[in-house]
Amino acid sequence: MSFAGVFSLDTVTLVLLCALTVLIIAYFRNGFKSHAELNFPPGPTPLPIIGNLHLLGLKNSHVTLMELSEKYGPIFTIKLGMTRAVVLAGYETVKDALINHPDQFAGRAYTPIFDDLTQRSGIAFSNGESWRQMRRFTMSTLRGFGMGKKTIEDTIIEEAHYLIKMFESHKGQEFNPTIELSAAVGNIISSIVFGDRFDYDDQAFISLVKIMDENSQLVGSAVLQLYNALPILGFLFRSKKKLWKNQNLIWQFIEDFITKNYQTLDANNPRSFTDAFMLKQQQESGNPNTYFHKKNLVCTVTDLFGAGMETTSTTLRWAMLLMMKYPLIQEKVHDEINMVIGSEQFPRTEDRKNLPYTNAVIHEIQRFADIVPLNVMHSTTEDLNFKGYFFPKGTPVIPLLTSVLYDKTQWKSPNDFNPSNFLDAEGKFVRRDAFIPFSMGPRACAGQSLARMELFLFFTILIQRFRFQVPPNVTNLELTSDVGFNLIPKYQNVCAVHR
Ligand code: HEM
């Protein structure tokens, strides 16, 4: 009779027992030391193994972290499983870290799910010299292909034509705009990255949009956050399998495109970001330590789609919901656009300065929607003394964006949707330092100027042509959010009535 037979142990139970033993050993190695003994800031008392996960609840963690900052102040410790992370709350503290200590806080924290997916290649989840080179190359190439310039402005306006047609096809009836908005925004990234757009009925493209959307939900799901805190239990999580299946499809799509572009690559006429990268790869082919290799190309392109598509389209969805919820504000925006530009000619970015109310509304949508509440976790790049505490190199840091976008000391009415947050007494637009939906410092969003241009053009063009109305069966439009990697609106349908 076998040992396992005697104790009726199956393989899963055995693996679970081993995992538990490893967890307990790890806990005994450092888990009993208090925050004070390690000179970390105070924080809620952690439980063995799970740390403070029971408090965070894994859903709406930003709300819990805001409550904890009321109790523990602008800098406190939380334990994510067995890892101590430092939370920075409020404009002054976040700015002090990311602006006054830019290099020390510029690391990306080790996050198991992103490490599995990217193996630290690309931009968003890489570190050190590889990150520096990928970020520098990406930003200068994106600028070269028109990010924040006129050429990309024309691309966005052309895409808006297609989007308007799609919205018109619903004839004022309620519909869910999620996929159409993601496809429109995805096409802008595709134009830069691949040099081409896709039709909205291109099935391969639409399924890419859908699986990227799904993966963005999955990486923020409670189950995968649990995996991030306790990676040793990873084998238990079925959603990880789904995530991987999707990720392989995304890579396949991107690799096919790269292979196709490679066949027609012309050194004298780079058509896209991908071409520029491959030319750089050829230039550096003699360098065995080059960072310009295929893995970095595929991961950087995946990052641009992953970081740029869901964020921008989610913001546009919030924009529509907020305009439906506040119809008087929507009418005021429409009236301003109508007065300054008229109803025929499309708005251009140079019109922004003449549209102070509209500009204030777009900023307020981004502030209020707070779509990346926890930011993307940073880490310290060296041992560091900060505000009387000591953080060893590699300490995970959460510069909590909610705490800045809703900071009571920075906003006239932090908790309400109120465009006056960005207007002075004469109705002129006022820039606010605490407006940081894209974060700040050397890790701040690499696509910020593209995103700002897309939001301005898509929003003004849509409001110029449509009145967004609450569907007839909805009596009270709720502004609650679902948590994925981003805060996405729970309620999604809109009626776009042609003006
Ligand atoms: C409304 C739209 C967007 C929002 C709110 C947003 C927000 C953010 C935030 C909060 C971060 C993390 C910053 C940090 O770690 O401190 C980030 C990083 C990043 N974003 Fe965006 N983003 C948006 C659109 C875009 C677009 C359109 C692109 C590119 C096409 C993009 C590319 C990136 C990249 C590559 C990173 C990683 C930067 C790094 O690690 O160095 N984002 N974004």
Coordinates of C-alpha atoms and ligand atoms in Angstrom, one line a residue:
M1 CA 0.0 0.0 0.0
S2 CA 1.4 3.4 -1.0
F3 CA 2.1 6.2 1.4
A4 CA -0.5 8.5 -0.4
G5 CA -3.0 5.7 -0.2
V6 CA -2.6 5.3 3.6
F7 CA -3.3 9.0 4.1
S8 CA -5.8 9.3 1.3
L9 CA -3.8 12.2 -0.2
D10 CA -4.3 13.1 -3.8
T11 CA -1.8 15.2 -5.8
V12 CA -3.6 18.5 -5.2
T13 CA -3.7 18.0 -1.5
L14 CA 0.1 17.1 -1.5
V15 CA 0.9 20.2 -3.5
L16 CA -1.3 22.4 -1.2
L17 CA 0.5 21.0 1.8
C18 CA 3.9 21.8 0.3
A19 CA 2.8 25.3 -0.7
L20 CA 1.5 25.9 2.9
T21 CA 4.8 24.7 4.3
V22 CA 6.8 27.1 2.1
L23 CA 4.5 29.9 3.0
I24 CA 4.9 29.3 6.7
I25 CA 8.7 29.0 6.4
A26 CA 8.8 32.3 4.5
Y27 CA 6.6 33.9 7.0
F28 CA 8.8 32.9 10.0
R29 CA 11.8 34.3 8.2
N30 CA 10.6 37.9 8.1
G31 CA 6.9 38.1 8.8
F32 CA 7.2 38.6 12.6
K33 CA 9.2 41.8 12.4
S34 CA 7.0 44.8 13.0
H35 CA 6.8 47.8 10.6
A36 CA 8.5 49.9 13.4
E37 CA 11.4 47.4 13.8
L38 CA 12.1 47.6 10.1
N39 CA 11.7 51.5 10.2
F40 CA 8.7 51.3 7.9
P41 CA 5.8 53.7 8.3
P42 CA 2.9 52.5 10.5
G43 CA -0.1 50.6 9.1
P44 CA -2.8 48.2 9.9
T45 CA -1.8 45.0 11.7
P46 CA -1.2 42.2 9.2
L47 CA -2.4 38.7 9.6
P48 CA 0.0 35.8 9.0
I49 CA 0.4 34.8 5.4
I50 CA -2.4 37.0 3.9
G51 CA -1.1 40.3 5.5
N52 CA -3.8 43.0 5.0
L53 CA -5.5 41.4 2.0
H54 CA -8.6 40.8 4.1
L55 CA -8.9 44.6 4.6
L56 CA -8.3 45.5 1.0
G57 CA -11.1 43.2 0.0
L58 CA -9.4 43.1 -3.5
K59 CA -12.3 45.1 -4.9
N60 CA -12.4 48.8 -4.7
S61 CA -9.0 48.7 -2.9
H62 CA -8.5 52.4 -3.6
V63 CA -11.5 53.2 -1.3
T64 CA -10.0 51.1 1.5
L65 CA -6.6 52.8 1.0
M66 CA -8.2 56.2 1.1
E67 CA -9.8 55.2 4.5
L68 CA -6.5 53.9 5.8
S69 CA -4.8 57.2 4.8
E70 CA -7.3 59.0 7.0
K71 CA -6.2 56.9 9.9
Y72 CA -2.4 56.5 9.3
G73 CA -1.6 59.7 7.4
P74 CA 0.0 60.4 4.0
I75 CA 2.5 57.5 4.2
F76 CA 1.7 54.1 5.5
T77 CA 2.5 50.4 5.1
I78 CA 0.2 47.6 3.9
K79 CA 1.1 44.0 3.6
L80 CA 0.1 42.4 0.3
G81 CA 0.4 38.8 1.3
M82 CA 3.9 38.6 2.7
T83 CA 5.2 41.7 0.9
R84 CA 5.4 45.1 2.6
A85 CA 4.3 47.9 0.3
V86 CA 4.4 51.6 1.0
V87 CA 1.3 53.8 0.2
L88 CA 1.9 57.5 -0.6
A89 CA -1.3 59.6 -0.3
G90 CA -2.1 63.2 -1.1
Y91 CA -0.6 65.6 -3.6
E92 CA 2.3 66.8 -1.5
T93 CA 3.6 63.4 -0.6
V94 CA 3.2 61.9 -4.1
K95 CA 4.9 64.9 -5.6
D96 CA 7.7 64.8 -3.1
A97 CA 8.4 61.2 -4.0
L98 CA 7.9 61.2 -7.8
I99 CA 9.3 64.7 -8.6
N100 CA 11.8 65.4 -5.8
H101 CA 13.2 61.8 -5.8
P102 CA 12.6 60.9 -9.5
D103 CA 15.2 58.2 -9.9
Q104 CA 14.8 56.6 -6.6
F105 CA 11.1 56.0 -7.1
A106 CA 11.3 55.2 -10.8
G107 CA 11.4 51.4 -10.5
R108 CA 8.5 49.1 -11.5
A109 CA 7.5 46.8 -8.6
Y110 CA 7.7 43.0 -9.1
T111 CA 4.2 41.9 -9.8
P112 CA 3.9 38.2 -10.6
I113 CA 1.2 38.3 -13.2
F114 CA 3.0 41.1 -15.3
D115 CA 6.3 39.4 -14.8
D116 CA 4.9 36.2 -16.1
L117 CA 3.4 37.9 -19.1
T118 CA 6.3 40.3 -20.1
Q119 CA 9.3 38.7 -18.5
R120 CA 10.3 42.3 -17.8
S121 CA 10.5 43.2 -21.5
G122 CA 8.8 46.2 -23.1
I123 CA 8.3 49.5 -21.3
A124 CA 5.5 49.3 -18.7
F125 CA 6.9 46.4 -16.6
S126 CA 10.6 46.6 -17.3
N127 CA 13.3 48.2 -15.2
G128 CA 16.9 49.5 -15.5
E129 CA 18.7 50.0 -18.8
S130 CA 16.2 48.0 -20.9
W131 CA 13.3 50.2 -19.6
R132 CA 15.3 53.4 -20.2
Q133 CA 16.2 52.5 -23.8
M134 CA 12.7 51.2 -24.7
R135 CA 11.1 54.3 -23.2
R136 CA 13.5 56.8 -24.8
F137 CA 13.2 55.1 -28.2
T138 CA 9.4 54.7 -28.0
M139 CA 8.8 58.3 -27.0
S140 CA 11.1 59.8 -29.7
T141 CA 9.7 57.5 -32.4
L142 CA 6.1 58.2 -31.4
R143 CA 6.9 61.9 -31.6
G144 CA 8.5 61.3 -35.0
F145 CA 5.3 59.6 -36.2
G146 CA 3.2 62.4 -35.0
M147 CA 2.2 61.8 -31.4
G148 CA 1.0 65.2 -30.3
K149 CA 1.5 66.6 -33.8
K150 CA -0.7 67.4 -36.8
T151 CA -0.3 64.2 -38.7
I152 CA -1.8 62.2 -35.9
E153 CA -4.5 64.8 -35.4
D154 CA -5.6 64.1 -39.0
T155 CA -5.6 60.4 -38.3
I156 CA -7.8 60.9 -35.2
I157 CA -10.2 63.1 -37.2
E158 CA -10.4 60.5 -40.0
E159 CA -11.2 57.8 -37.4
A160 CA -13.9 60.0 -35.9
H161 CA -15.7 59.9 -39.2
Y162 CA -15.9 56.1 -39.0
L163 CA -17.0 56.3 -35.4
I164 CA -19.7 58.8 -36.2
K165 CA -21.1 56.4 -38.9
M166 CA -21.2 53.6 -36.4
F167 CA -23.0 55.7 -33.8
E168 CA -25.4 56.9 -36.5
S169 CA -26.2 53.4 -37.5
H170 CA -27.9 52.9 -34.0
K171 CA -30.5 55.6 -35.0
G172 CA -30.7 57.0 -31.5
Q173 CA -31.6 53.6 -30.0
E174 CA -29.6 52.4 -26.9
F175 CA -26.4 50.5 -27.6
N176 CA -23.2 49.6 -25.8
P177 CA -20.4 51.6 -27.3
T178 CA -17.5 49.7 -25.6
I179 CA -16.2 47.7 -28.5
E180 CA -16.6 50.6 -31.0
L181 CA -14.7 53.0 -28.8
S182 CA -12.0 50.5 -28.2
A183 CA -11.7 49.8 -31.9
A184 CA -11.5 53.5 -32.7
V185 CA -8.8 54.1 -30.1
G186 CA -7.0 50.8 -31.1
N187 CA -6.9 52.1 -34.7
I188 CA -5.1 55.2 -33.7
I189 CA -2.4 53.1 -32.0
S190 CA -2.4 50.7 -34.9
S191 CA -1.8 53.6 -37.4
I192 CA 1.2 54.6 -35.4
V193 CA 2.6 51.2 -34.6
F194 CA 1.7 49.3 -37.8
G195 CA 1.1 52.2 -40.2
D196 CA -2.5 51.1 -40.9
R197 CA -6.0 51.0 -39.5
F198 CA -8.6 48.1 -39.5
D199 CA -12.2 48.2 -40.5
Y200 CA -14.7 47.8 -37.7
D201 CA -16.0 44.6 -39.4
D202 CA -12.5 43.0 -39.6
Q203 CA -13.1 40.0 -37.4
A204 CA -9.5 39.4 -36.5
F205 CA -9.1 43.0 -35.3
I206 CA -12.4 43.0 -33.4
S207 CA -11.5 39.8 -31.6
L208 CA -8.1 41.3 -30.7
V209 CA -9.9 44.3 -29.2
K210 CA -12.3 42.0 -27.3
I211 CA -9.5 39.8 -25.9
M212 CA -7.5 42.9 -24.9
D213 CA -10.5 44.2 -23.1
E214 CA -11.0 40.8 -21.4
N215 CA -7.4 40.6 -20.3
S216 CA -7.5 44.1 -18.9
Q217 CA -10.4 42.9 -16.7
L218 CA -8.7 39.6 -15.8
V219 CA -5.4 41.2 -14.6
G220 CA -7.4 43.4 -12.2
S221 CA -9.7 40.6 -11.0
A222 CA -9.8 39.7 -7.4
V223 CA -8.4 36.2 -8.1
L224 CA -5.4 37.5 -10.0
Q225 CA -4.7 40.1 -7.3
L226 CA -4.6 37.2 -4.9
Y227 CA -2.1 35.5 -7.2
N228 CA 0.0 38.6 -7.2
A229 CA 0.1 38.6 -3.4
L230 CA 0.5 34.8 -3.1
P231 CA 2.1 33.6 -6.3
I232 CA 2.9 30.2 -4.9
L233 CA -0.8 29.4 -5.1
G234 CA -0.9 30.2 -8.8
F235 CA -1.7 26.7 -10.0
L236 CA -5.1 27.1 -8.4
F237 CA -6.3 30.0 -10.5
R238 CA -8.2 29.1 -13.6
S239 CA -8.4 32.7 -14.9
K240 CA -4.6 32.7 -15.2
K241 CA -5.1 30.0 -17.9
K242 CA -7.6 32.2 -19.8
L243 CA -5.3 35.2 -19.5
W244 CA -2.4 33.2 -21.0
K245 CA -4.6 31.8 -23.8
N246 CA -5.6 35.4 -24.7
Q247 CA -2.1 36.7 -24.4
N248 CA -0.8 34.1 -26.8
L249 CA -3.5 35.2 -29.3
I250 CA -2.4 38.8 -28.9
W251 CA 1.3 38.0 -29.5
Q252 CA 0.4 35.9 -32.5
F253 CA -1.6 38.8 -34.0
I254 CA 1.3 41.2 -33.4
E255 CA 4.0 38.8 -34.6
D256 CA 2.1 38.1 -37.8
F257 CA 1.9 41.8 -38.5
I258 CA 5.6 42.3 -37.7
T259 CA 6.6 39.5 -40.1
K260 CA 4.4 41.0 -42.8
N261 CA 6.0 44.5 -42.3
Y262 CA 9.5 43.0 -42.3
Q263 CA 9.0 41.6 -45.8
T264 CA 8.4 45.1 -47.2
L265 CA 10.8 47.0 -44.9
D266 CA 12.4 50.0 -46.6
A267 CA 15.3 51.7 -44.8
N268 CA 14.6 55.0 -46.7
N269 CA 10.9 55.0 -45.9
P270 CA 10.0 53.8 -42.4
R271 CA 6.1 53.6 -42.3
S272 CA 5.5 52.9 -38.7
F273 CA 6.9 52.4 -35.2
T274 CA 7.5 48.8 -36.0
D275 CA 9.6 49.7 -39.1
A276 CA 11.6 52.2 -37.0
F277 CA 12.3 49.5 -34.4
M278 CA 13.3 46.9 -37.0
L279 CA 15.7 49.3 -38.6
K280 CA 17.3 50.1 -35.2
Q281 CA 17.5 46.3 -34.7
Q282 CA 19.4 46.0 -38.0
Q283 CA 21.8 48.8 -37.0
E284 CA 22.5 47.1 -33.7
S285 CA 22.8 43.6 -35.1
G286 CA 26.6 43.5 -34.3
N287 CA 26.0 44.3 -30.6
P288 CA 25.5 41.2 -28.5
N289 CA 24.1 43.2 -25.6
T290 CA 21.6 45.2 -27.6
Y291 CA 18.1 45.8 -26.2
F292 CA 16.6 46.0 -29.7
H293 CA 15.5 42.4 -30.1
K294 CA 12.3 40.8 -31.1
K295 CA 11.0 40.2 -27.5
N296 CA 11.3 43.9 -26.7
L297 CA 9.6 44.8 -30.0
V298 CA 6.6 42.5 -29.3
C299 CA 6.3 43.5 -25.7
T300 CA 6.6 47.2 -26.4
V301 CA 3.9 47.0 -29.1
T302 CA 1.7 45.0 -26.7
D303 CA 2.4 47.6 -24.0
L304 CA 1.3 50.4 -26.4
F305 CA -2.0 48.6 -27.2
G306 CA -2.5 47.4 -23.6
A307 CA -1.7 50.8 -21.9
G308 CA -3.3 53.0 -24.5
M309 CA -6.5 51.3 -25.7
E310 CA -8.5 50.4 -22.6
T311 CA -7.5 53.6 -20.7
T312 CA -8.5 56.1 -23.4
S313 CA -11.7 54.3 -24.4
T314 CA -12.8 53.8 -20.8
T315 CA -12.4 57.6 -20.3
L316 CA -14.6 58.2 -23.3
R317 CA -17.2 55.9 -21.9
W318 CA -17.2 57.8 -18.6
A319 CA -17.4 61.0 -20.6
M320 CA -20.7 59.8 -22.3
L321 CA -22.2 58.6 -19.0
L322 CA -21.3 61.8 -17.2
M323 CA -22.8 63.9 -20.0
M324 CA -26.0 61.8 -19.8
K325 CA -26.1 62.2 -16.0
Y326 CA -25.5 66.0 -16.3
P327 CA -27.4 67.1 -19.4
L328 CA -27.1 70.9 -18.5
I329 CA -23.3 70.6 -18.6
Q330 CA -23.6 68.6 -21.9
E331 CA -25.7 71.4 -23.4
K332 CA -23.3 74.1 -22.2
V333 CA -20.4 72.2 -23.9
H334 CA -22.4 71.8 -27.1
D335 CA -23.3 75.5 -27.1
E336 CA -19.7 76.5 -26.7
I337 CA -18.5 74.3 -29.5
N338 CA -21.3 75.5 -31.7
M339 CA -20.5 79.1 -31.0
V340 CA -16.7 78.8 -31.5
I341 CA -16.6 76.2 -34.3
G342 CA -20.1 75.8 -35.7
S343 CA -21.8 72.5 -36.5
E344 CA -20.1 71.5 -39.8
Q345 CA -16.3 72.0 -39.4
F346 CA -14.6 69.5 -37.1
P347 CA -12.8 70.8 -34.0
R348 CA -9.0 70.8 -34.1
T349 CA -6.6 70.9 -31.2
E350 CA -5.8 74.5 -31.8
D351 CA -9.4 75.3 -30.9
R352 CA -8.9 74.0 -27.3
K353 CA -7.7 77.5 -26.1
N354 CA -11.0 79.0 -27.3
L355 CA -13.1 76.4 -25.6
P356 CA -12.3 76.9 -21.9
Y357 CA -15.6 75.3 -20.6
T358 CA -15.2 72.2 -22.8
N359 CA -11.6 71.9 -21.8
A360 CA -12.5 72.2 -18.1
V361 CA -15.2 69.5 -18.6
I362 CA -12.7 67.1 -20.2
H363 CA -10.3 67.6 -17.4
E364 CA -13.0 67.1 -14.8
I365 CA -14.1 63.9 -16.5
Q366 CA -10.6 62.5 -16.1
R367 CA -10.3 63.7 -12.5
F368 CA -13.7 62.4 -11.4
A369 CA -13.4 59.1 -13.3
D370 CA -10.0 58.4 -11.8
I371 CA -9.6 55.4 -14.0
V372 CA -6.2 54.2 -12.7
P373 CA -6.8 54.7 -9.0
L374 CA -3.9 52.7 -7.6
N375 CA -1.5 53.9 -10.3
V376 CA 0.8 51.2 -11.6
M377 CA 2.9 50.0 -8.7
H378 CA 6.4 51.6 -8.5
S379 CA 9.4 50.4 -6.5
T380 CA 12.5 51.9 -5.0
T381 CA 15.6 51.6 -7.2
E382 CA 18.1 51.9 -4.3
D383 CA 18.1 51.9 -0.5
L384 CA 16.4 55.2 0.5
N385 CA 15.6 57.3 3.5
F386 CA 12.3 59.1 2.9
K387 CA 10.4 61.2 5.4
G388 CA 12.2 59.6 8.4
Y389 CA 11.6 56.0 7.2
F390 CA 14.0 53.5 5.5
F391 CA 13.0 51.6 2.4
P392 CA 15.4 49.0 1.0
K393 CA 16.0 48.8 -2.7
G394 CA 13.0 47.1 -4.4
T395 CA 10.3 48.2 -1.9
P396 CA 7.0 48.3 -3.7
V397 CA 5.4 51.8 -3.6
I398 CA 1.8 52.8 -4.4
P399 CA 1.6 56.5 -5.3
L400 CA -2.2 56.5 -4.9
L401 CA -3.7 58.6 -7.7
T402 CA -7.2 58.7 -6.1
S403 CA -5.7 60.5 -3.1
V404 CA -4.3 63.3 -5.4
L405 CA -7.3 63.6 -7.8
Y406 CA -9.6 63.7 -4.7
D407 CA -7.2 65.6 -2.4
K408 CA -9.4 67.9 -0.2
T409 CA -6.5 70.5 0.0
Q410 CA -6.3 70.8 -3.8
W411 CA -9.9 70.9 -5.1
K412 CA -12.8 73.2 -4.7
S413 CA -15.2 70.3 -4.7
P414 CA -13.2 67.1 -4.6
N415 CA -16.2 64.7 -4.4
D416 CA -18.6 66.2 -6.9
F417 CA -18.5 66.3 -10.7
N418 CA -17.9 70.0 -11.1
P419 CA -16.1 71.6 -14.1
S420 CA -15.5 74.7 -11.8
N421 CA -12.6 72.7 -10.4
F422 CA -10.8 73.9 -13.6
L423 CA -12.3 77.4 -14.0
D424 CA -11.6 80.8 -12.5
A425 CA -14.3 83.4 -11.5
E426 CA -14.3 84.7 -15.1
G427 CA -14.8 81.3 -16.6
K428 CA -11.2 81.0 -17.9
F429 CA -9.5 77.5 -17.9
V430 CA -7.1 77.0 -14.9
R431 CA -4.4 74.4 -15.0
R432 CA -4.2 72.5 -11.6
D433 CA -1.0 70.9 -10.4
A434 CA -2.9 68.1 -8.7
F435 CA -4.4 67.0 -12.0
I436 CA -2.3 63.8 -12.5
P437 CA -4.4 61.1 -14.1
F438 CA -1.3 60.2 -16.1
S439 CA 0.9 60.2 -12.9
M440 CA 4.1 62.2 -12.8
G441 CA 7.9 61.9 -12.8
P442 CA 10.0 59.7 -15.1
R443 CA 7.5 56.8 -15.1
A444 CA 4.5 59.0 -16.0
C445 CA 2.4 57.8 -18.9
A446 CA 4.4 57.6 -22.1
G447 CA 1.3 58.2 -24.2
Q448 CA 0.0 61.3 -22.4
S449 CA 0.0 63.8 -25.2
L450 CA -1.6 61.2 -27.6
A451 CA -4.3 60.4 -25.1
R452 CA -5.0 64.1 -24.4
M453 CA -5.4 64.8 -28.1
E454 CA -7.6 61.8 -28.6
L455 CA -9.9 62.7 -25.7
F456 CA -10.2 66.3 -26.9
L457 CA -11.0 65.5 -30.5
F458 CA -13.2 62.4 -30.0
F459 CA -15.2 64.1 -27.2
T460 CA -15.7 67.5 -29.0
I461 CA -16.5 65.8 -32.4
L462 CA -19.1 63.5 -30.8
I463 CA -20.8 66.2 -28.7
Q464 CA -20.9 68.5 -31.7
R465 CA -23.0 65.8 -33.6
F466 CA -24.9 63.8 -30.9
R467 CA -26.9 64.4 -27.8
F468 CA -26.2 61.6 -25.4
Q469 CA -29.3 60.5 -23.5
V470 CA -30.1 58.0 -20.8
P471 CA -32.0 55.0 -22.3
P472 CA -35.7 55.2 -21.6
N473 CA -35.9 52.2 -19.2
V474 CA -33.2 53.7 -16.9
T475 CA -34.7 55.8 -14.2
N476 CA -31.6 56.5 -12.1
L477 CA -28.2 56.4 -13.9
E478 CA -25.7 55.1 -11.4
L479 CA -22.1 56.1 -11.7
T480 CA -20.7 53.0 -9.9
S481 CA -17.6 51.3 -11.3
D482 CA -16.4 47.8 -11.8
V483 CA -12.8 47.0 -11.0
G484 CA -10.5 45.6 -13.6
F485 CA -7.0 47.0 -14.0
N486 CA -8.9 50.3 -14.6
L487 CA -12.1 51.6 -13.0
I488 CA -14.7 51.0 -15.7
P489 CA -18.3 52.1 -15.6
K490 CA -20.7 49.4 -14.4
Y491 CA -23.5 50.8 -16.5
Q492 CA -22.6 51.0 -20.2
N493 CA -25.5 51.7 -22.6
V494 CA -26.1 55.0 -24.2
C495 CA -28.5 56.7 -26.7
A496 CA -26.7 58.8 -29.2
V497 CA -29.3 61.1 -30.8
H498 CA -28.2 63.0 -33.9
R499 CA -28.5 66.8 -33.4
Ligands
HEM1 C1 -6.7 58.4 -20.7 C2 -5.7 57.7 -21.1 C3 -4.5 57.2 -20.3 C4 -4.4 57.3 -18.9 C5 -5.3 57.8 -17.9 C6 -3.1 56.7 -18.7 C7 -2.5 56.6 -17.4 C8 -1.3 56.0 -17.2 C9 -0.7 55.8 -15.8 C10 -1.4 56.2 -14.5 C11 0.5 55.1 -16.0 C12 1.4 54.7 -14.9 C13 2.4 55.8 -14.6 C14 3.3 55.5 -13.4 O1 3.8 54.4 -13.3 O2 3.6 56.4 -12.6 C15 0.7 54.9 -17.4 C16 1.8 54.3 -18.0 C17 2.0 54.1 -19.3 N1 1.1 54.5 -20.3 FE1 -0.6 55.5 -20.1 N2 -2.5 56.3 -19.9 C18 -3.4 56.6 -20.9 C19 -3.1 56.5 -22.2 C20 -2.0 55.9 -22.8 C21 -1.7 55.9 -24.2 C22 -2.7 56.4 -25.3 C23 -0.5 55.2 -24.4 C24 0.3 54.9 -25.7 C25 -0.2 54.6 -26.8 C26 0.0 55.0 -23.1 C27 1.2 54.3 -22.8 C28 1.7 54.1 -21.5 C29 3.0 53.4 -21.3 C30 3.9 52.8 -22.3 C31 3.1 53.4 -19.9 C32 4.3 52.8 -19.1 C33 5.3 53.9 -18.8 C34 6.6 53.4 -18.1 O3 6.5 52.5 -17.3 O4 7.6 54.1 -18.3 N3 -0.9 55.4 -22.1 N4 -0.4 55.4 -18.1

